[in-house]
Amino acid sequence: MTDPSCCPDGYGPATLAVHGGHHRTAFQETAEGLFLTSGFVYDRAAQAEAAFAEEIDRYTYSRYTNPTVTTFEERLALVEGAEDCYATASGMAAVFAAVASLVRAGCRVVAARELFGSSLVLLSETLAGWGVRTDFVDGTDLGQWAAALATPADVVFLETPSNPALDVLDLRAIAGLAHAAGARVVVDNVFATPVLQRPLALGADVVVYSATKHIDGQGRVMGGAVLGRRAFVRGPLQDFLRTTGPTLAPFNAWVLAKGLETMALRVRAQSAAALELAAWLEQQPGVAAVRYPFLPSHPQHDLARAQMSAGGTIVTLTLASAAGPDDDPADDVARTFAFIDALRLVAIANNLGDTKSMVTHPATTTHRRVPPDLRWRQGIRPTTVRLSVGLEDVVDLRADLDAALGAFRGAPAGSRQPATP
Ligand SMILES: *Cc1c(COP(=O)(O)O)cnc(C)c1O
């Protein structure tokens, strides 16, 4: 439904992010219109009949389509370089719809173990209960992918870089193995964003987003999106979403369409700050390990440089453990909490990709439902902290982290305080 007069071929991604999908009304407004309406009226009964028979293409009901949602979908499709896009109420609605519209009972999914917590639960519990089996592999081990995909599969699901360990998975190689096994490849591209990584160009069939993260990027609304070929998006995916109903609200679509206008600027600036902080953190006493795709110490550094144009906005650090093998890991948690609680500028929040820097402790929050052994294999330790780098002055962020590291080094083992209400 993209209006070719609005965005002819040949415009660059920044132009498309600002103008894509903008269809002015008769009022000739400068900003995108916000159509806060659930429904639309017909001139005559026969017109409603023709709309429901899909003989005419028009808006009928906002669970199906809404002009503001269309603007967001068209803009994101142009930014991603995808044929089409379907917006959803949240990122998890996008993940669920993308996978569920490709499987039925008896189907088989092969997925990386390094997944967003809810995606892991969706595959290993919800869909498993409906007769869709998922086999998990270590995402960075191509041998495990090849072994799992030696038998036919219907869907391959992965995210790269992964949350929170920032493992980088080889999209081109995994897509090749997946297609040979008859599977469609669904990539959660939330951490990289379309600014830094284009999975469809590397062989993926479907890309999913939590628009709540970098697309909004300012902590305001929930949203999600699924992108891919038109035959899929306007076929099985649309059938699934129209029936199950996780519709993106027009107001949220408007916020997200405006978010896309500045996303590239924000993501590039936040990534540059993240790289600077990651390199600095790596030198600090008390820091055992820093994970950042564009640091030379990252195990998949060359791959990250080949498939991403910057390392992203997230840095994951693991503080030095004071616990011996017989000590209670709660002591390490307590000392890590002392670091987190000493931060003054960086907020404790489980969102990411925001202009405001945020820190979270995956083991006790986002990944607490993940079984401990799997958590360990995902690289999550009691002292692991995920830092989402915002748009503040880097010097201020460094000073805040420096002071908090001082608090961490000074915290006695076994000092866990009860949570205050
Ligand atoms: C946040 C997130 C999701 C889920 O998105 P919501 O908008 O919270 O539903 C999925 N995948 C990744 C990698 C995320 O960070």
GROMACS .gro file of C-alpha atoms and ligand atoms in nm:
model
  436
    1MET     CA    1   0.000   0.000   0.000
    2THR     CA    2   0.303   0.228  -0.020
    3ASP     CA    3   0.224   0.540  -0.218
    4PRO     CA    4   0.496   0.550  -0.486
    5SER     CA    5   0.462   0.926  -0.523
    6CYS     CA    6   0.558   0.955  -0.156
    7CYS     CA    7   0.878   0.753  -0.170
    8PRO     CA    8   1.009   0.663  -0.512
    9ASP     CA    9   1.289   0.413  -0.540
   10GLY     CA   10   1.635   0.549  -0.495
   11TYR     CA   11   1.589   0.743  -0.172
   12GLY     CA   12   1.829   0.659   0.107
   13PRO     CA   13   1.732   0.511   0.442
   14ALA     CA   14   1.730   0.846   0.628
   15THR     CA   15   1.491   0.997   0.374
   16LEU     CA   16   1.268   0.690   0.390
   17ALA     CA   17   1.265   0.701   0.773
   18VAL     CA   18   1.138   1.060   0.766
   19HIS     CA   19   0.898   1.050   0.468
   20GLY     CA   20   0.807   0.684   0.415
   21GLY     CA   21   0.439   0.598   0.452
   22HIS     CA   22   0.331   0.959   0.499
   23HIS     CA   23   0.005   1.014   0.312
   24ARG     CA   24  -0.121   1.369   0.367
   25THR     CA   25  -0.494   1.423   0.400
   26ALA     CA   26  -0.688   1.706   0.234
   27PHE     CA   27  -0.579   1.929   0.527
   28GLN     CA   28  -0.215   1.917   0.410
   29GLU     CA   29  -0.075   1.868   0.759
   30THR     CA   30   0.306   1.863   0.798
   31ALA     CA   31   0.319   1.583   1.058
   32GLU     CA   32   0.159   1.242   1.010
   33GLY     CA   33  -0.211   1.234   1.092
   34LEU     CA   34  -0.324   1.047   1.401
   35PHE     CA   35  -0.643   0.855   1.319
   36LEU     CA   36  -0.767   0.776   1.667
   37THR     CA   37  -1.068   0.581   1.546
   38SER     CA   38  -1.180   0.225   1.587
   39GLY     CA   39  -1.402   0.219   1.280
   40PHE     CA   40  -1.490   0.378   0.944
   41VAL     CA   41  -1.824   0.462   0.780
   42TYR     CA   42  -1.963   0.358   0.442
   43ASP     CA   43  -2.166   0.572   0.200
   44ARG     CA   44  -2.400   0.286   0.118
   45ALA     CA   45  -2.466  -0.070   0.234
   46ALA     CA   46  -2.334  -0.200  -0.097
   47GLN     CA   47  -2.002  -0.031  -0.026
   48ALA     CA   48  -1.972  -0.218   0.304
   49GLU     CA   49  -2.056  -0.539   0.120
   50ALA     CA   50  -1.786  -0.471  -0.141
   51ALA     CA   51  -1.532  -0.395   0.134
   52PHE     CA   52  -1.605  -0.720   0.315
   53ALA     CA   53  -1.590  -0.911  -0.014
   54GLU     CA   54  -1.246  -0.748  -0.062
   55GLU     CA   55  -1.361  -0.610  -0.399
   56ILE     CA   56  -1.252  -0.265  -0.287
   57ASP     CA   57  -0.949  -0.178  -0.076
   58ARG     CA   58  -1.049   0.056   0.208
   59TYR     CA   59  -1.042   0.088   0.585
   60THR     CA   60  -1.317  -0.104   0.764
   61TYR     CA   61  -1.215  -0.157   1.127
   62SER     CA   62  -0.898  -0.079   1.321
   63ARG     CA   63  -0.841  -0.439   1.430
   64TYR     CA   64  -0.779  -0.497   1.058
   65THR     CA   65  -0.608  -0.176   0.950
   66ASN     CA   66  -0.590   0.188   1.048
   67PRO     CA   67  -0.429   0.471   0.847
   68THR     CA   68  -0.181   0.563   1.124
   69VAL     CA   69  -0.083   0.198   1.167
   70THR     CA   70  -0.036   0.178   0.789
   71THR     CA   71   0.202   0.475   0.803
   72PHE     CA   72   0.415   0.300   1.065
   73GLU     CA   73   0.409  -0.032   0.875
   74GLU     CA   74   0.505   0.125   0.542
   75ARG     CA   75   0.780   0.333   0.699
   76LEU     CA   76   0.936   0.040   0.884
   77ALA     CA   77   0.915  -0.181   0.572
   78LEU     CA   78   1.104   0.085   0.375
   79VAL     CA   79   1.366   0.126   0.648
   80GLU     CA   80   1.412  -0.253   0.671
   81GLY     CA   81   1.410  -0.308   0.295
   82ALA     CA   82   1.127  -0.561   0.339
   83GLU     CA   83   0.838  -0.620   0.100
   84ASP     CA   84   0.580  -0.577   0.373
   85CYS     CA   85   0.526  -0.525   0.745
   86TYR     CA   86   0.250  -0.604   0.995
   87ALA     CA   87   0.246  -0.409   1.322
   88THR     CA   88   0.145  -0.568   1.653
   89ALA     CA   89   0.062  -0.459   2.007
   90SER     CA   90   0.398  -0.570   2.151
   91GLY     CA   91   0.718  -0.746   2.057
   92MET     CA   92   0.595  -1.074   2.204
   93ALA     CA   93   0.278  -1.053   1.993
   94ALA     CA   94   0.510  -1.023   1.691
   95VAL     CA   95   0.727  -1.318   1.798
   96PHE     CA   96   0.422  -1.534   1.870
   97ALA     CA   97   0.242  -1.445   1.547
   98ALA     CA   98   0.551  -1.494   1.330
   99VAL     CA   99   0.614  -1.845   1.463
  100ALA     CA  100   0.250  -1.951   1.516
  101SER     CA  101   0.148  -1.859   1.162
  102LEU     CA  102   0.422  -2.088   1.026
  103VAL     CA  103   0.347  -2.399   1.235
  104ARG     CA  104   0.071  -2.641   1.332
  105ALA     CA  105   0.068  -2.942   1.567
  106GLY     CA  106   0.340  -3.186   1.467
  107CYS     CA  107   0.573  -2.918   1.329
  108ARG     CA  108   0.932  -2.883   1.443
  109VAL     CA  109   1.121  -2.566   1.538
  110VAL     CA  110   1.497  -2.542   1.580
  111ALA     CA  111   1.598  -2.245   1.794
  112ALA     CA  112   1.906  -2.095   1.951
  113ARG     CA  113   1.921  -2.136   2.327
  114GLU     CA  114   2.028  -1.773   2.370
  115LEU     CA  115   1.684  -1.611   2.358
  116PHE     CA  116   1.481  -1.338   2.522
  117GLY     CA  117   1.320  -1.500   2.828
  118SER     CA  118   0.957  -1.483   2.706
  119SER     CA  119   1.053  -1.622   2.364
  120LEU     CA  120   1.219  -1.916   2.537
  121VAL     CA  121   0.907  -1.981   2.746
  122LEU     CA  122   0.684  -1.943   2.437
  123LEU     CA  123   0.875  -2.213   2.248
  124SER     CA  124   0.959  -2.451   2.532
  125GLU     CA  125   0.624  -2.434   2.714
  126THR     CA  126   0.335  -2.269   2.526
  127LEU     CA  127   0.394  -2.406   2.176
  128ALA     CA  128   0.527  -2.735   2.314
  129GLY     CA  129   0.190  -2.778   2.487
  130TRP     CA  130   0.022  -2.738   2.149
  131GLY     CA  131   0.226  -3.012   1.987
  132VAL     CA  132   0.497  -2.797   1.829
  133ARG     CA  133   0.835  -2.934   1.928
  134THR     CA  134   1.142  -2.710   1.963
  135ASP     CA  135   1.498  -2.842   1.962
  136PHE     CA  136   1.746  -2.595   2.110
  137VAL     CA  137   2.107  -2.556   1.999
  138ASP     CA  138   2.399  -2.340   2.109
  139GLY     CA  139   2.355  -2.060   1.859
  140THR     CA  140   2.725  -1.992   1.802
  141ASP     CA  141   2.802  -2.361   1.730
  142LEU     CA  142   2.741  -2.424   1.358
  143GLY     CA  143   2.804  -2.796   1.414
  144GLN     CA  144   2.500  -2.811   1.643
  145TRP     CA  145   2.287  -2.625   1.386
  146ALA     CA  146   2.400  -2.867   1.113
  147ALA     CA  147   2.322  -3.169   1.330
  148ALA     CA  148   1.978  -3.038   1.430
  149LEU     CA  149   1.898  -2.941   1.071
  150ALA     CA  150   2.003  -3.275   0.927
  151THR     CA  151   1.636  -3.367   0.990
  152PRO     CA  152   1.356  -3.159   0.833
  153ALA     CA  153   1.231  -2.857   1.027
  154ASP     CA  154   0.961  -2.599   0.972
  155VAL     CA  155   1.099  -2.292   1.149
  156VAL     CA  156   1.441  -2.174   1.266
  157PHE     CA  157   1.423  -1.904   1.532
  158LEU     CA  158   1.712  -1.698   1.666
  159GLU     CA  159   1.821  -1.355   1.784
  160THR     CA  160   2.157  -1.191   1.723
  161PRO     CA  161   2.316  -1.031   1.914
  162SER     CA  162   2.144  -1.231   2.186
  163ASN     CA  163   2.001  -1.105   2.511
  164PRO     CA  164   2.185  -1.058   2.742
  165ALA     CA  165   2.514  -1.235   2.655
  166LEU     CA  166   2.547  -1.062   2.315
  167ASP     CA  167   2.643  -1.379   2.131
  168VAL     CA  168   2.667  -1.310   1.760
  169LEU     CA  169   2.514  -1.581   1.539
  170ASP     CA  170   2.612  -1.639   1.176
  171LEU     CA  171   2.293  -1.543   0.992
  172ARG     CA  172   2.408  -1.641   0.643
  173ALA     CA  173   2.540  -1.984   0.746
  174ILE     CA  174   2.239  -2.070   0.965
  175ALA     CA  175   1.994  -1.956   0.694
  176GLY     CA  176   2.169  -2.182   0.443
  177LEU     CA  177   2.138  -2.485   0.672
  178ALA     CA  178   1.778  -2.397   0.757
  179HIS     CA  179   1.667  -2.366   0.396
  180ALA     CA  180   1.829  -2.699   0.308
  181ALA     CA  181   1.615  -2.852   0.587
  182GLY     CA  182   1.298  -2.688   0.451
  183ALA     CA  183   1.268  -2.436   0.735
  184ARG     CA  184   1.182  -2.066   0.728
  185VAL     CA  185   1.419  -1.846   0.924
  186VAL     CA  186   1.270  -1.601   1.175
  187VAL     CA  187   1.516  -1.351   1.325
  188ASP     CA  188   1.449  -1.134   1.630
  189ASN     CA  189   1.652  -0.826   1.528
  190VAL     CA  190   1.573  -0.615   1.836
  191PHE     CA  191   1.930  -0.575   1.962
  192ALA     CA  192   2.078  -0.482   1.624
  193THR     CA  193   1.788  -0.275   1.480
  194PRO     CA  194   1.752  -0.226   1.103
  195VAL     CA  195   2.011   0.051   1.136
  196LEU     CA  196   2.295  -0.193   1.216
  197GLN     CA  197   2.188  -0.526   1.064
  198ARG     CA  198   1.966  -0.645   0.775
  199PRO     CA  199   1.880  -1.013   0.832
  200LEU     CA  200   1.666  -1.036   0.517
  201ALA     CA  201   1.969  -0.950   0.304
  202LEU     CA  202   2.164  -1.225   0.483
  203GLY     CA  203   1.910  -1.497   0.409
  204ALA     CA  204   1.641  -1.464   0.679
  205ASP     CA  205   1.277  -1.498   0.570
  206VAL     CA  206   1.108  -1.308   0.852
  207VAL     CA  207   1.228  -1.034   1.088
  208VAL     CA  208   1.051  -0.950   1.414
  209TYR     CA  209   1.082  -0.643   1.638
  210SER     CA  210   0.982  -0.523   1.974
  211ALA     CA  211   0.914  -0.162   1.869
  212THR     CA  212   0.904  -0.087   2.242
  213LYS     CA  213   1.285  -0.082   2.230
  214HIS     CA  214   1.488   0.129   1.985
  215ILE     CA  215   1.201   0.215   1.747
  216ASP     CA  216   1.027   0.414   2.018
  217GLY     CA  217   1.354   0.452   2.204
  218GLN     CA  218   1.209   0.698   2.450
  219GLY     CA  219   1.024   0.468   2.687
  220ARG     CA  220   0.669   0.566   2.596
  221VAL     CA  221   0.470   0.294   2.420
  222MET     CA  222   0.457  -0.080   2.353
  223GLY     CA  223   0.459  -0.215   1.999
  224GLY     CA  224   0.595  -0.481   1.769
  225ALA     CA  225   0.629  -0.569   1.403
  226VAL     CA  226   0.677  -0.866   1.168
  227LEU     CA  227   0.844  -0.811   0.830
  228GLY     CA  228   0.901  -1.032   0.528
  229ARG     CA  229   0.765  -1.124   0.189
  230ARG     CA  230   0.421  -0.987   0.101
  231ALA     CA  231   0.283  -1.337   0.032
  232PHE     CA  232   0.358  -1.430   0.394
  233VAL     CA  233   0.276  -1.099   0.565
  234ARG     CA  234  -0.056  -1.041   0.385
  235GLY     CA  235  -0.127  -1.418   0.373
  236PRO     CA  236  -0.095  -1.650   0.674
  237LEU     CA  237   0.043  -1.385   0.910
  238GLN     CA  238  -0.240  -1.139   0.840
  239ASP     CA  239  -0.500  -1.417   0.871
  240PHE     CA  240  -0.355  -1.511   1.211
  241LEU     CA  241  -0.329  -1.155   1.343
  242ARG     CA  242  -0.670  -1.037   1.223
  243THR     CA  243  -0.830  -1.335   1.394
  244THR     CA  244  -0.633  -1.331   1.718
  245GLY     CA  245  -0.637  -0.951   1.751
  246PRO     CA  246  -0.313  -0.814   1.907
  247THR     CA  247  -0.362  -0.488   1.717
  248LEU     CA  248  -0.124  -0.194   1.748
  249ALA     CA  249  -0.313   0.109   1.884
  250PRO     CA  250  -0.319   0.407   1.644
  251PHE     CA  251  -0.170   0.637   1.908
  252ASN     CA  252   0.120   0.396   1.964
  253ALA     CA  253   0.167   0.363   1.587
  254TRP     CA  254   0.193   0.741   1.561
  255VAL     CA  255   0.458   0.757   1.836
  256LEU     CA  256   0.651   0.472   1.671
  257ALA     CA  257   0.635   0.629   1.324
  258LYS     CA  258   0.785   0.947   1.471
  259GLY     CA  259   1.042   0.734   1.656
  260LEU     CA  260   1.160   0.588   1.325
  261GLU     CA  261   1.251   0.939   1.206
  262THR     CA  262   1.531   0.968   1.463
  263MET     CA  263   1.614   0.600   1.521
  264ALA     CA  264   1.928   0.589   1.305
  265LEU     CA  265   2.074   0.899   1.473
  266ARG     CA  266   1.997   0.764   1.820
  267VAL     CA  267   2.120   0.410   1.756
  268ARG     CA  268   2.448   0.526   1.599
  269ALA     CA  269   2.520   0.774   1.879
  270GLN     CA  270   2.426   0.523   2.151
  271SER     CA  271   2.639   0.254   1.983
  272ALA     CA  272   2.941   0.485   1.971
  273ALA     CA  273   2.898   0.560   2.342
  274ALA     CA  274   2.851   0.189   2.418
  275LEU     CA  275   3.177   0.100   2.242
  276GLU     CA  276   3.363   0.371   2.432
  277LEU     CA  277   3.221   0.257   2.767
  278ALA     CA  278   3.279  -0.111   2.689
  279ALA     CA  279   3.648  -0.048   2.614
  280TRP     CA  280   3.681   0.155   2.934
  281LEU     CA  281   3.495  -0.100   3.150
  282GLU     CA  282   3.724  -0.376   3.028
  283GLN     CA  283   4.017  -0.197   3.196
  284GLN     CA  284   3.850  -0.147   3.534
  285PRO     CA  285   3.942  -0.346   3.846
  286GLY     CA  286   3.647  -0.553   3.967
  287VAL     CA  287   3.521  -0.618   3.613
  288ALA     CA  288   3.581  -0.983   3.521
  289ALA     CA  289   3.451  -0.969   3.163
  290VAL     CA  290   3.288  -0.730   2.920
  291ARG     CA  291   3.080  -0.850   2.626
  292TYR     CA  292   3.042  -0.611   2.334
  293PRO     CA  293   3.030  -0.724   1.969
  294PHE     CA  294   3.275  -0.460   1.842
  295LEU     CA  295   3.539  -0.518   2.113
  296PRO     CA  296   3.830  -0.727   1.981
  297SER     CA  297   3.788  -0.951   2.289
  298HIS     CA  298   3.441  -1.062   2.173
  299PRO     CA  299   3.453  -1.430   2.064
  300GLN     CA  300   3.265  -1.355   1.739
  301HIS     CA  301   3.424  -1.016   1.677
  302ASP     CA  302   3.505  -1.077   1.307
  303LEU     CA  303   3.155  -1.207   1.238
  304ALA     CA  304   3.003  -0.909   1.419
  305ARG     CA  305   3.209  -0.670   1.203
  306ALA     CA  306   3.099  -0.857   0.890
  307GLN     CA  307   2.724  -0.862   0.954
  308MET     CA  308   2.669  -0.547   1.164
  309SER     CA  309   2.769  -0.186   1.093
  310ALA     CA  310   2.820  -0.107   1.467
  311GLY     CA  311   2.811  -0.305   1.790
  312GLY     CA  312   2.474  -0.191   1.924
  313THR     CA  313   2.354  -0.004   2.230
  314ILE     CA  314   2.395  -0.281   2.490
  315VAL     CA  315   2.704  -0.373   2.692
  316THR     CA  316   2.700  -0.680   2.917
  317LEU     CA  317   2.950  -0.694   3.198
  318THR     CA  318   3.026  -0.961   3.451
  319LEU     CA  319   3.175  -0.837   3.776
  320ALA     CA  320   3.445  -1.032   3.959
  321SER     CA  321   3.306  -1.312   4.171
  322ALA     CA  322   3.421  -1.323   4.533
  323ALA     CA  323   3.248  -1.653   4.594
  324GLY     CA  324   3.451  -1.970   4.614
  325PRO     CA  325   3.299  -2.299   4.501
  326ASP     CA  326   3.141  -2.357   4.845
  327ASP     CA  327   3.009  -2.005   4.894
  328ASP     CA  328   2.650  -1.899   4.854
  329PRO     CA  329   2.595  -1.732   4.512
  330ALA     CA  330   2.365  -1.494   4.702
  331ASP     CA  331   2.682  -1.320   4.822
  332ASP     CA  332   2.775  -1.240   4.464
  333VAL     CA  333   2.421  -1.121   4.397
  334ALA     CA  334   2.444  -0.892   4.701
  335ARG     CA  335   2.770  -0.737   4.584
  336THR     CA  336   2.630  -0.693   4.231
  337PHE     CA  337   2.322  -0.526   4.378
  338ALA     CA  338   2.558  -0.290   4.564
  339PHE     CA  339   2.703  -0.188   4.226
  340ILE     CA  340   2.359  -0.142   4.071
  341ASP     CA  341   2.218   0.047   4.371
  342ALA     CA  342   2.514   0.287   4.373
  343LEU     CA  343   2.435   0.411   4.021
  344ARG     CA  344   2.284   0.758   4.032
  345LEU     CA  345   2.240   0.847   3.664
  346VAL     CA  346   2.184   0.502   3.515
  347ALA     CA  347   1.834   0.384   3.605
  348ILE     CA  348   1.747   0.035   3.726
  349ALA     CA  349   1.499  -0.072   3.458
  350ASN     CA  350   1.450  -0.377   3.241
  351ASN     CA  351   1.376  -0.183   2.921
  352LEU     CA  352   1.654  -0.125   2.670
  353GLY     CA  353   1.740   0.087   2.369
  354ASP     CA  354   1.616   0.399   2.548
  355THR     CA  355   1.770   0.748   2.533
  356LYS     CA  356   1.807   0.711   2.911
  357SER     CA  357   2.074   0.464   3.022
  358MET     CA  358   1.942   0.164   3.212
  359VAL     CA  359   2.084  -0.131   3.394
  360THR     CA  360   1.930  -0.468   3.475
  361HIS     CA  361   2.037  -0.784   3.658
  362PRO     CA  362   1.924  -1.063   3.420
  363ALA     CA  363   1.955  -1.355   3.667
  364THR     CA  364   1.697  -1.209   3.907
  365THR     CA  365   1.472  -1.029   3.656
  366THR     CA  366   1.441  -1.090   3.280
  367HIS     CA  367   1.585  -1.443   3.293
  368ARG     CA  368   1.470  -1.557   3.640
  369ARG     CA  369   1.221  -1.806   3.487
  370VAL     CA  370   1.499  -1.967   3.281
  371PRO     CA  371   1.628  -2.284   3.456
  372PRO     CA  372   1.963  -2.216   3.632
  373ASP     CA  373   2.167  -2.458   3.420
  374LEU     CA  374   2.037  -2.303   3.098
  375ARG     CA  375   2.096  -1.957   3.243
  376TRP     CA  376   2.458  -2.054   3.304
  377ARG     CA  377   2.491  -2.182   2.945
  378GLN     CA  378   2.350  -1.850   2.825
  379GLY     CA  379   2.644  -1.682   2.998
  380ILE     CA  380   2.435  -1.531   3.279
  381ARG     CA  381   2.621  -1.531   3.612
  382PRO     CA  382   2.509  -1.393   3.951
  383THR     CA  383   2.745  -1.099   3.880
  384THR     CA  384   2.626  -1.034   3.521
  385VAL     CA  385   2.477  -0.691   3.453
  386ARG     CA  386   2.319  -0.568   3.129
  387LEU     CA  387   2.379  -0.201   3.053
  388SER     CA  388   2.167  -0.024   2.791
  389VAL     CA  389   2.358   0.288   2.689
  390GLY     CA  390   2.152   0.602   2.630
  391LEU     CA  391   2.220   0.944   2.490
  392GLU     CA  392   2.369   1.111   2.798
  393ASP     CA  393   2.722   1.256   2.788
  394VAL     CA  394   2.963   0.964   2.795
  395VAL     CA  395   3.178   1.137   3.057
  396ASP     CA  396   2.878   1.150   3.294
  397LEU     CA  397   2.798   0.783   3.239
  398ARG     CA  398   3.160   0.686   3.297
  399ALA     CA  399   3.172   0.881   3.623
  400ASP     CA  400   2.851   0.713   3.741
  401LEU     CA  401   2.983   0.364   3.654
  402ASP     CA  402   3.318   0.445   3.813
  403ALA     CA  403   3.157   0.540   4.145
  404ALA     CA  404   2.937   0.229   4.138
  405LEU     CA  405   3.239   0.006   4.071
  406GLY     CA  406   3.398   0.162   4.379
  407ALA     CA  407   3.090   0.063   4.582
  408PHE     CA  408   3.111  -0.290   4.438
  409ARG     CA  409   3.478  -0.329   4.530
  410GLY     CA  410   3.403  -0.205   4.881
  411ALA     CA  411   3.098  -0.426   4.938
  412PRO     CA  412   3.162  -0.709   5.183
  413ALA     CA  413   3.065  -1.057   5.074
  414GLY     CA  414   2.743  -1.179   5.236
  415SER     CA  415   2.596  -0.830   5.275
  416ARG     CA  416   2.262  -0.892   5.108
  417GLN     CA  417   2.003  -0.646   5.235
  418PRO     CA  418   1.632  -0.723   5.241
  419ALA     CA  419   1.446  -0.533   4.968
  420THR     CA  420   1.282  -0.215   5.089
  421PRO     CA  421   0.924  -0.166   4.972
  422LIG     C1  422   1.176  -0.677   2.464
  422LIG     C2  423   1.210  -0.788   2.371
  422LIG     C3  424   1.108  -0.869   2.318
  422LIG     C4  425   0.963  -0.854   2.356
  422LIG     O1  426   0.911  -0.728   2.326
  422LIG     P1  427   0.789  -0.661   2.409
  422LIG     O2  428   0.762  -0.536   2.333
  422LIG     O3  429   0.835  -0.642   2.548
  422LIG     O4  430   0.674  -0.758   2.403
  422LIG     C5  431   1.147  -0.970   2.231
  422LIG     N1  432   1.276  -0.989   2.198
  422LIG     C6  433   1.375  -0.914   2.247
  422LIG     C7  434   1.515  -0.941   2.208
  422LIG     C8  435   1.345  -0.810   2.336
  422LIG     O5  436   1.444  -0.736   2.386
   0.00000   0.00000   0.00000
